[in-house]
Amino acid sequence: MVEINDSNFEELVVNSQIPVLLDFWAPWCGPCRMISPIVEELSKEYEGKWFIAKCNVDDSTEVPMKFGIRNIPTLLFFKGGEIKDKLVGSTTKAAIIQKMEAVEK
């Protein structure tokens, strides 16, 4: 899984030719660890259709600040370099897929 940080965000997320799901997380966050396997599954299932990556809020501070990330996990859905939707808190695979499908339209 690709790790997004302050230096590669523009290149990998904003300039992506396909939709992006970005998971803001931290190693100490219990709910983050709960959805991490779901996000990893989705990255395999949607390979080539979606760019799915993670951003550790402890290692990168500019990107989370830019988007006002105050609670984790937060999932941001990008298309064309712009945020199209988001999910905050622990969630289900079905809920994430539903948001992904809405963004694709």
Short mmCIF file of C-alpha atoms in Angstrom, two decimals:
data_model
loop_
_atom_site.label_atom_id
_atom_site.label_comp_id
_atom_site.label_asym_id
_atom_site.label_seq_id
_atom_site.Cartn_x
_atom_site.Cartn_y
_atom_site.Cartn_z
CA MET A 1 0.00 0.00 0.00
CA VAL A 2 1.36 3.39 -0.99
CA GLU A 3 2.00 5.86 1.81
CA ILE A 4 1.03 9.43 0.97
CA ASN A 5 3.03 12.17 2.65
CA ASP A 6 3.48 15.92 2.44
CA SER A 7 6.02 15.61 -0.39
CA ASN A 8 4.21 13.15 -2.72
CA PHE A 9 0.56 14.19 -2.22
CA GLU A 10 0.38 16.51 -5.22
CA GLU A 11 2.04 14.03 -7.57
CA LEU A 12 0.13 10.91 -6.51
CA VAL A 13 -3.30 12.21 -5.47
CA VAL A 14 -3.98 15.52 -7.20
CA ASN A 15 -2.47 14.40 -10.52
CA SER A 16 -3.97 10.89 -10.49
CA GLN A 17 -5.74 9.90 -13.71
CA ILE A 18 -8.06 7.57 -11.76
CA PRO A 19 -10.17 8.18 -8.62
CA VAL A 20 -8.30 8.12 -5.31
CA LEU A 21 -9.30 6.77 -1.90
CA LEU A 22 -7.03 8.21 0.79
CA ASP A 23 -7.14 6.72 4.29
CA PHE A 24 -5.95 9.07 7.05
CA TRP A 25 -4.79 6.94 9.98
CA ALA A 26 -2.30 6.49 12.83
CA PRO A 27 -0.74 3.31 14.28
CA TRP A 28 -2.16 4.02 17.77
CA CYS A 29 -5.75 4.39 16.49
CA GLY A 30 -7.93 1.33 17.20
CA PRO A 31 -10.68 2.10 14.65
CA CYS A 32 -7.95 2.75 12.06
CA ARG A 33 -6.56 -0.73 12.63
CA MET A 34 -10.09 -2.14 12.27
CA ILE A 35 -10.67 -0.69 8.79
CA SER A 36 -7.09 -1.14 7.56
CA PRO A 37 -7.68 -4.72 6.29
CA ILE A 38 -10.79 -3.50 4.41
CA VAL A 39 -8.84 -0.70 2.73
CA GLU A 40 -6.07 -3.16 1.78
CA GLU A 41 -8.64 -5.59 0.31
CA LEU A 42 -10.17 -2.79 -1.74
CA SER A 43 -6.75 -1.76 -3.04
CA LYS A 44 -6.35 -5.25 -4.51
CA GLU A 45 -9.92 -5.55 -5.78
CA TYR A 46 -9.89 -2.13 -7.46
CA GLU A 47 -6.30 -2.15 -8.69
CA GLY A 48 -6.06 -0.13 -11.90
CA LYS A 49 -9.51 1.41 -11.38
CA TRP A 50 -8.78 3.27 -8.12
CA PHE A 51 -5.58 4.49 -6.52
CA ILE A 52 -5.93 3.57 -2.84
CA ALA A 53 -3.36 4.87 -0.37
CA LYS A 54 -2.81 5.76 3.28
CA CYS A 55 -1.58 8.90 5.04
CA ASN A 56 -0.16 8.53 8.54
CA VAL A 57 -1.23 11.72 10.36
CA ASP A 58 1.72 11.42 12.75
CA ASP A 59 4.30 11.37 9.92
CA SER A 60 2.67 13.94 7.62
CA THR A 61 1.03 17.01 9.08
CA GLU A 62 0.50 19.32 6.09
CA VAL A 63 -1.89 17.09 4.13
CA PRO A 64 -4.22 16.36 7.09
CA MET A 65 -4.19 20.06 8.04
CA LYS A 66 -5.00 21.08 4.47
CA PHE A 67 -8.21 19.03 4.63
CA GLY A 68 -9.09 19.75 8.25
CA ILE A 69 -8.68 16.15 9.39
CA ARG A 70 -9.57 16.16 13.09
CA ASN A 71 -10.82 12.60 13.56
CA ILE A 72 -9.33 9.39 12.30
CA PRO A 73 -9.90 7.22 10.48
CA THR A 74 -11.07 9.58 7.76
CA LEU A 75 -11.43 8.38 4.18
CA LEU A 76 -11.37 11.02 1.45
CA PHE A 77 -12.56 10.21 -2.06
CA PHE A 78 -10.91 12.25 -4.84
CA LYS A 79 -11.68 12.52 -8.52
CA GLY A 80 -9.84 14.89 -10.82
CA GLY A 81 -7.78 16.13 -7.88
CA GLU A 82 -10.84 17.31 -5.95
CA ILE A 83 -12.57 15.83 -2.91
CA LYS A 84 -15.88 14.30 -3.95
CA ASP A 85 -16.87 12.61 -0.68
CA LYS A 86 -15.64 11.47 2.72
CA LEU A 87 -16.27 8.99 5.52
CA VAL A 88 -15.23 9.66 9.11
CA GLY A 89 -14.86 6.93 11.73
CA SER A 90 -14.99 3.18 11.55
CA THR A 91 -17.13 1.92 8.69
CA THR A 92 -18.00 -1.14 6.63
CA LYS A 93 -16.64 -2.35 3.33
CA ALA A 94 -20.11 -1.96 1.81
CA ALA A 95 -20.29 1.70 2.88
CA ILE A 96 -16.89 2.42 1.34
CA ILE A 97 -17.83 0.69 -1.92
CA GLN A 98 -21.08 2.64 -2.05
CA LYS A 99 -19.14 5.93 -1.81
CA MET A 100 -16.63 4.72 -4.43
CA GLU A 101 -19.41 3.85 -6.86
CA ALA A 102 -21.06 7.25 -6.37
CA VAL A 103 -17.75 9.02 -7.09
CA GLU A 104 -17.24 6.99 -10.28
CA LYS A 105 -20.50 8.28 -11.81
#
